[in-house]
């Protein structure tokens, strides 16, 4: 009988083939071909993922809350999840700052201060912390769905999940509707995920063909610095938490998370990767009710890769502007980058928009972001990959903690 190639292997082949085709197109001057004829297929695939992401978050979270069937358990899972997210993100910031300072101190960052005047970038206006807080609560839930405002969708899910549970027998119909919808969404997810090798191949070919030169350009060392931070964080923090908290060998952890990592790397969107992360967490033995809760939340507020990127970019931009950050300012970077990463949406390029908040706090002109705009996708691939890995690590750890608490063994 013919053996079917597993999805992670298919994705790996697609990645390799994408790089090879991208390089061929790069050296033969066919960059436009990848942009006009390959990338659109990747876009179709990402559109399909985006179109299911709101129902996935909504039904997955409500279903997860209902499956826990106990408000105390929801509170305990929520608290552990948020604590895990905050601690790992703060560590990510420290790792980012350490490597950025090593690179900067050694003079490995390019000196682009001549280009500063030309660095054109118009940042988004921030209304301040309180207005961000107010915006989390929707005044019209349909609007939240239409705008795919994930923080608001999470709030809607929490309120509905809790209320259906409290309504008891009278809420039974709603409970059944959610569970029935979620089963349908799961089938749809399976179908869309099975198409992921196409998305990975086409996006990879396009990125390699069009941005290959940038990797070799002046920003290569800044990108390298961020990637060292991403890799060190993954090896140190996720291996350690998988081993220590979830009792899972790092090899098994990364093997299990592999499909989602590659997918995040090519799609640059944690939200779009959500269906794949769910499938990985399930395969790795995370409790479904817990990953249904942790993963949507993580894809919205847990961004360790983004935090590392924001720290590296801040040190780099500051050095171009002739500013040496003091220890006190570094502490401010850790706090603001942690908050900025929480506020970053799980979509392509969002981390760069939130970088403005970190720079603004430090008094560095935000227009200097223009220095790195052209290569943001290259930073974004690595940071999204790390963001998603962190979400999966959290779901296996919290599952283990809850299992241990309930005295269950698996
Ligand atoms: N693209 C990232 C994500 O979806 C967010 C970012 O731009 O940092 O996780």
PDB file of C-alpha atoms in Angstrom, residues 8 17 24 97 131 139 158 168 172 212 217 294 328 349 354 390:
ATOM      1  CA  UNK A   8       4.784  18.356   8.146  1.00  0.00           C
ATOM      2  CA  UNK A  17      11.072  23.711  -3.290  1.00  0.00           C
ATOM      3  CA  UNK A  24      16.162  30.356  -9.736  1.00  0.00           C
ATOM      4  CA  UNK A  97      18.381  43.517  24.369  1.00  0.00           C
ATOM      5  CA  UNK A 131      -8.213  54.270  25.194  1.00  0.00           C
ATOM      6  CA  UNK A 139     -20.057  48.266  21.650  1.00  0.00           C
ATOM      7  CA  UNK A 158     -15.568  34.989  27.314  1.00  0.00           C
ATOM      8  CA  UNK A 168     -27.460  25.924  32.868  1.00  0.00           C
ATOM      9  CA  UNK A 172     -28.566  23.932  26.495  1.00  0.00           C
ATOM     10  CA  UNK A 212      16.895  37.711  -1.431  1.00  0.00           C
ATOM     11  CA  UNK A 217      22.299  44.047   1.896  1.00  0.00           C
ATOM     12  CA  UNK A 294      -4.971  29.239  25.187  1.00  0.00           C
ATOM     13  CA  UNK A 328      17.148  52.789  32.910  1.00  0.00           C
ATOM     14  CA  UNK A 349       3.504  43.502   9.815  1.00  0.00           C
ATOM     15  CA  UNK A 354       3.576  48.811  17.408  1.00  0.00           C
ATOM     16  CA  UNK A 390       5.271  30.176  22.329  1.00  0.00           C
TER      17      UNK A 390
END
